[in-house]
């Protein structure tokens, strides 16, 4: 699962200020990195904001820890096979289902079966055609069996039922914002901006909202599904499509069969009008289900999947075991993506146009993440949500492994740095990685299970060595495949392969919380020719760890491997020539916060000799603050040619062009804007030129509008609007293709708002919420607020409908967070008042649009 808390009242009210608590929260949200993937969905930040609001309303009370021990669910009966026949009542948003569930007592004899079945109508329960007595309370279905069964016996129960997802009351989480299991998108086909779709989301325990089961991660079952849908739709489910049968009533029944066993939360069905782009890995089908307009870009988005399958099969030593690999993009999806076995669903933020893909596939890490889950999560599944990290830490770390393999260590280390920043929140320091005490299982989906977990695996790999780490995870997978796992089994597998004791590592990193916070001081004794490195851990709990310290005498480097075992440690190293740099944690492996007193000279040497991405980043970051020092300035200049594009961007952002040789550097940035190998760097250079002296670069901005790069065109159009407004308006007017609009909307929408381009108000209305959430500063936020004023006060029915639709969607989808009561309804009431007070000829139509929206929320 790739990731996504309750809202502040009036978040989108017309008089929303960017001051006080809101400004602090807004800045905090933009710093969150667990949602960087987990940043790919617009509303995710809204939900995080909501939680902070709730905490503020509760006077910042610290979260309480539930004392209840969250054990693995007791196994009384074991699932063996699940057969389903389903069809859909789109008008009621119901699933009409029949289930044949085959089970076996786990150990003790049984004469009763308990199944999870949330908010259903149970019509009949039988065995071998004979009715069985049962009790149903809306959540649990308790069935009296026809006899007592032993662990040698298998038995099959038949259930005729109706699933009613809109009646489900269980709540979701920050990562998975809803938990009703089954979702209908535009079921009545009335929203022109959305296709009709049906899809499911099972994690954590929401599959039991659409079929009766034992909804626990420690259950494994094979499955088959007969899915009857209107013939115009395609379907997707786990396993292979075995048969399709056209029915006389204009429907079609698709038969999907999945022979291997997996957990119930991994069941999936998807329905909609999709183009299926075919790919292949070895003899296995690799398919991409996308809406028609994105068919030309499907391979650009997902096309590295076969190479990822090769890499992960090789890296783990375990070939991909499943029968196919399909990926589908679902509208209004409640999280980032989900690793349903052989049938992954992605949120619509996966969609990118060709010009956006020219810059970077922002969804590539998520694609790797969900694929790696097919080893860690699907093949071997956490035995309980307390041990979720054995699923999510590996999926998180797979992104690092893939980036390292495909693009090199700088790209991987840059990604890891962002993951660490996403974890570095005081609240996260209080949580163990493996947690047996939590308020809700949904709470486990956080930056500890994901970000910290992935970083811990990186430390394990560094400590054991890559070969031992790979052999260890291969052993873990082979020993537990088609079953479950937990942190202790991972430890034992790694110990067996490496021969090393790892209790010390797991006790402090898996079964405890926090991380080292280390103060470093350097003392040079010129007489003794020694440097003393003092390390002081300032956090409460002691951590022990290996540490690499490199001492540089000019270009010569001597590496020292030491162990830190005490709160205060002192290490003494000899030298011949006074060191230019002492580089502690030279490989930047340790998850820690560091405080040291490096001099400017040390930092210059760190950039030129430190080697790692993090070392160069640290040097650029700190030297940017002292560019009046010529030595520091030279490093920032040198960083303009850094081999990693992210650091070249950073250098452009930070370089001070008012320094004495700034004109010379300006020429360098002009060349970068025209010819850097990476379009994201060229786009950053365009922005820098505009910020410094925009009026002199109008021809360059106009030329950049012809670039294939979305980032280039966005920055150029923004710059042009403030330097040659008419040229910018002419370009904006020329953009008529909807896909092109999407690729440059970050520049177009502000122009449409400021110029009050009524013909584009429907497009603007579709994007206002997103713009407000991702506003980078007060000016941008106020601009999108102005867009709300504009649409609310206009006579454009399509724009009004789009704005109303977005508010209704938010209110319904996030009702558990009271979005309807504290956000959507008040907002719509204000819009309604504006429409009623207007003198437009179509006033009645406008009022009805808003009133219909309010009705849907009541």
mmCIF file of C-alpha atoms in Angstrom, residues 669-823:
data_model
loop_
_atom_site.group_PDB
_atom_site.id
_atom_site.type_symbol
_atom_site.label_atom_id
_atom_site.label_comp_id
_atom_site.label_asym_id
_atom_site.label_seq_id
_atom_site.Cartn_x
_atom_site.Cartn_y
_atom_site.Cartn_z
ATOM 1 C CA UNK A 669 22.719 29.607 -16.019
ATOM 2 C CA UNK A 670 21.578 30.881 -19.432
ATOM 3 C CA UNK A 671 23.411 27.936 -20.994
ATOM 4 C CA UNK A 672 21.848 25.561 -18.476
ATOM 5 C CA UNK A 673 18.397 26.884 -19.347
ATOM 6 C CA UNK A 674 19.089 26.096 -22.976
ATOM 7 C CA UNK A 675 21.001 22.858 -22.796
ATOM 8 C CA UNK A 676 21.244 21.019 -19.487
ATOM 9 C CA UNK A 677 20.669 17.297 -20.097
ATOM 10 C CA UNK A 678 17.787 17.299 -17.591
ATOM 11 C CA UNK A 679 14.661 19.308 -18.372
ATOM 12 C CA UNK A 680 13.938 19.815 -14.669
ATOM 13 C CA UNK A 681 17.279 21.606 -14.356
ATOM 14 C CA UNK A 682 16.549 23.699 -17.448
ATOM 15 C CA UNK A 683 13.173 24.643 -15.971
ATOM 16 C CA UNK A 684 14.823 25.677 -12.715
ATOM 17 C CA UNK A 685 17.274 27.814 -14.661
ATOM 18 C CA UNK A 686 14.368 29.529 -16.452
ATOM 19 C CA UNK A 687 12.816 30.355 -13.098
ATOM 20 C CA UNK A 688 16.129 31.702 -11.785
ATOM 21 C CA UNK A 689 16.546 33.975 -14.805
ATOM 22 C CA UNK A 690 13.030 35.323 -14.334
ATOM 23 C CA UNK A 691 13.586 35.913 -10.620
ATOM 24 C CA UNK A 692 16.855 37.737 -11.273
ATOM 25 C CA UNK A 693 16.078 39.853 -14.343
ATOM 26 C CA UNK A 694 12.986 38.586 -16.122
ATOM 27 C CA UNK A 695 12.524 41.444 -18.594
ATOM 28 C CA UNK A 696 15.809 40.607 -20.302
ATOM 29 C CA UNK A 697 14.814 37.018 -21.033
ATOM 30 C CA UNK A 698 11.449 37.327 -22.788
ATOM 31 C CA UNK A 699 12.785 35.688 -26.002
ATOM 32 C CA UNK A 700 14.097 32.763 -23.971
ATOM 33 C CA UNK A 701 10.738 32.351 -22.229
ATOM 34 C CA UNK A 702 8.917 32.365 -25.554
ATOM 35 C CA UNK A 703 11.317 29.811 -26.962
ATOM 36 C CA UNK A 704 10.848 27.593 -23.895
ATOM 37 C CA UNK A 705 7.092 27.469 -24.581
ATOM 38 C CA UNK A 706 7.904 25.191 -27.501
ATOM 39 C CA UNK A 707 9.726 22.702 -25.285
ATOM 40 C CA UNK A 708 8.536 19.119 -24.973
ATOM 41 C CA UNK A 709 8.990 19.509 -21.223
ATOM 42 C CA UNK A 710 5.996 20.341 -19.065
ATOM 43 C CA UNK A 711 8.219 21.897 -16.380
ATOM 44 C CA UNK A 712 9.903 24.129 -18.940
ATOM 45 C CA UNK A 713 6.602 25.355 -20.356
ATOM 46 C CA UNK A 714 5.076 25.927 -16.917
ATOM 47 C CA UNK A 715 7.991 28.045 -15.670
ATOM 48 C CA UNK A 716 8.305 29.886 -18.960
ATOM 49 C CA UNK A 717 4.577 30.716 -19.074
ATOM 50 C CA UNK A 718 4.598 31.932 -15.474
ATOM 51 C CA UNK A 719 7.595 34.128 -16.244
ATOM 52 C CA UNK A 720 6.079 35.414 -19.475
ATOM 53 C CA UNK A 721 2.835 36.445 -17.794
ATOM 54 C CA UNK A 722 4.760 38.941 -15.654
ATOM 55 C CA UNK A 723 7.080 40.126 -18.421
ATOM 56 C CA UNK A 724 4.884 40.033 -21.549
ATOM 57 C CA UNK A 725 1.309 39.532 -20.401
ATOM 58 C CA UNK A 726 -0.261 39.600 -23.853
ATOM 59 C CA UNK A 727 2.111 36.944 -25.152
ATOM 60 C CA UNK A 728 1.244 34.749 -22.195
ATOM 61 C CA UNK A 729 -2.490 35.270 -22.734
ATOM 62 C CA UNK A 730 -2.131 34.457 -26.413
ATOM 63 C CA UNK A 731 -0.350 31.219 -25.585
ATOM 64 C CA UNK A 732 -2.906 30.305 -22.939
ATOM 65 C CA UNK A 733 -5.677 30.926 -25.455
ATOM 66 C CA UNK A 734 -3.963 28.635 -27.937
ATOM 67 C CA UNK A 735 -3.935 25.666 -25.581
ATOM 68 C CA UNK A 736 -7.125 23.790 -26.442
ATOM 69 C CA UNK A 737 -6.096 20.144 -26.161
ATOM 70 C CA UNK A 738 -7.244 18.808 -22.796
ATOM 71 C CA UNK A 739 -4.138 16.701 -22.256
ATOM 72 C CA UNK A 740 -1.894 19.660 -22.966
ATOM 73 C CA UNK A 741 -3.913 21.742 -20.512
ATOM 74 C CA UNK A 742 -3.335 19.103 -17.866
ATOM 75 C CA UNK A 743 0.400 19.155 -18.466
ATOM 76 C CA UNK A 744 0.727 22.937 -17.947
ATOM 77 C CA UNK A 745 -2.225 23.614 -15.638
ATOM 78 C CA UNK A 746 0.023 24.923 -12.848
ATOM 79 C CA UNK A 747 0.649 27.956 -15.070
ATOM 80 C CA UNK A 748 -2.641 28.075 -16.975
ATOM 81 C CA UNK A 749 -5.009 28.101 -14.006
ATOM 82 C CA UNK A 750 -3.548 31.244 -12.396
ATOM 83 C CA UNK A 751 -3.695 32.983 -15.789
ATOM 84 C CA UNK A 752 -7.302 31.882 -16.352
ATOM 85 C CA UNK A 753 -8.236 33.170 -12.886
ATOM 86 C CA UNK A 754 -6.448 36.494 -13.193
ATOM 87 C CA UNK A 755 -7.801 37.117 -16.690
ATOM 88 C CA UNK A 756 -11.281 35.780 -15.758
ATOM 89 C CA UNK A 757 -11.399 33.616 -18.859
ATOM 90 C CA UNK A 758 -14.996 32.407 -18.595
ATOM 91 C CA UNK A 759 -14.620 29.720 -21.246
ATOM 92 C CA UNK A 760 -11.988 28.055 -19.072
ATOM 93 C CA UNK A 761 -13.846 28.406 -15.763
ATOM 94 C CA UNK A 762 -15.042 24.745 -15.859
ATOM 95 C CA UNK A 763 -11.432 23.607 -16.114
ATOM 96 C CA UNK A 764 -10.439 25.963 -13.292
ATOM 97 C CA UNK A 765 -13.336 24.773 -11.110
ATOM 98 C CA UNK A 766 -12.109 21.194 -11.394
ATOM 99 C CA UNK A 767 -8.744 22.185 -9.957
ATOM 100 C CA UNK A 768 -9.475 24.761 -7.254
ATOM 101 C CA UNK A 769 -9.315 22.413 -4.278
ATOM 102 C CA UNK A 770 -6.033 20.980 -5.471
ATOM 103 C CA UNK A 771 -4.627 24.466 -5.951
ATOM 104 C CA UNK A 772 -5.568 25.559 -2.452
ATOM 105 C CA UNK A 773 -4.094 22.439 -0.862
ATOM 106 C CA UNK A 774 -0.774 22.698 -2.682
ATOM 107 C CA UNK A 775 -0.427 26.488 -2.491
ATOM 108 C CA UNK A 776 3.208 27.289 -1.882
ATOM 109 C CA UNK A 777 2.707 30.688 -0.289
ATOM 110 C CA UNK A 778 0.151 33.315 0.726
ATOM 111 C CA UNK A 779 -0.057 34.842 -2.757
ATOM 112 C CA UNK A 780 -0.760 31.527 -4.444
ATOM 113 C CA UNK A 781 -3.338 30.533 -1.850
ATOM 114 C CA UNK A 782 -5.113 33.872 -2.207
ATOM 115 C CA UNK A 783 -5.120 33.467 -5.971
ATOM 116 C CA UNK A 784 -6.969 30.146 -5.748
ATOM 117 C CA UNK A 785 -9.351 31.652 -3.211
ATOM 118 C CA UNK A 786 -10.018 34.348 -5.795
ATOM 119 C CA UNK A 787 -10.815 31.543 -8.196
ATOM 120 C CA UNK A 788 -13.475 30.321 -5.781
ATOM 121 C CA UNK A 789 -14.996 33.828 -5.642
ATOM 122 C CA UNK A 790 -14.995 33.946 -9.426
ATOM 123 C CA UNK A 791 -16.684 30.585 -10.004
ATOM 124 C CA UNK A 792 -19.143 31.057 -7.150
ATOM 125 C CA UNK A 793 -20.217 34.395 -8.599
ATOM 126 C CA UNK A 794 -20.367 33.367 -12.252
ATOM 127 C CA UNK A 795 -23.299 32.303 -14.439
ATOM 128 C CA UNK A 796 -21.330 29.424 -15.963
ATOM 129 C CA UNK A 797 -23.385 26.316 -15.236
ATOM 130 C CA UNK A 798 -20.657 23.834 -16.143
ATOM 131 C CA UNK A 799 -18.128 25.526 -13.855
ATOM 132 C CA UNK A 800 -20.692 25.683 -11.054
ATOM 133 C CA UNK A 801 -21.482 22.007 -11.531
ATOM 134 C CA UNK A 802 -17.794 21.070 -11.439
ATOM 135 C CA UNK A 803 -17.215 23.007 -8.226
ATOM 136 C CA UNK A 804 -20.327 21.498 -6.643
ATOM 137 C CA UNK A 805 -19.317 17.993 -7.754
ATOM 138 C CA UNK A 806 -15.899 18.330 -6.173
ATOM 139 C CA UNK A 807 -17.389 19.469 -2.882
ATOM 140 C CA UNK A 808 -19.970 16.684 -2.879
ATOM 141 C CA UNK A 809 -17.313 14.116 -3.629
ATOM 142 C CA UNK A 810 -15.121 15.303 -0.758
ATOM 143 C CA UNK A 811 -18.053 15.434 1.626
ATOM 144 C CA UNK A 812 -19.181 11.912 0.844
ATOM 145 C CA UNK A 813 -15.812 10.257 0.486
ATOM 146 C CA UNK A 814 -14.505 11.718 3.735
ATOM 147 C CA UNK A 815 -17.728 11.823 5.715
ATOM 148 C CA UNK A 816 -16.066 9.960 8.586
ATOM 149 C CA UNK A 817 -13.933 13.080 9.078
ATOM 150 C CA UNK A 818 -17.091 15.228 8.981
ATOM 151 C CA UNK A 819 -16.044 16.911 5.750
ATOM 152 C CA UNK A 820 -19.724 17.135 4.846
ATOM 153 C CA UNK A 821 -20.698 19.000 8.006
ATOM 154 C CA UNK A 822 -17.754 21.293 8.551
ATOM 155 C CA UNK A 823 -16.571 21.850 4.987
#
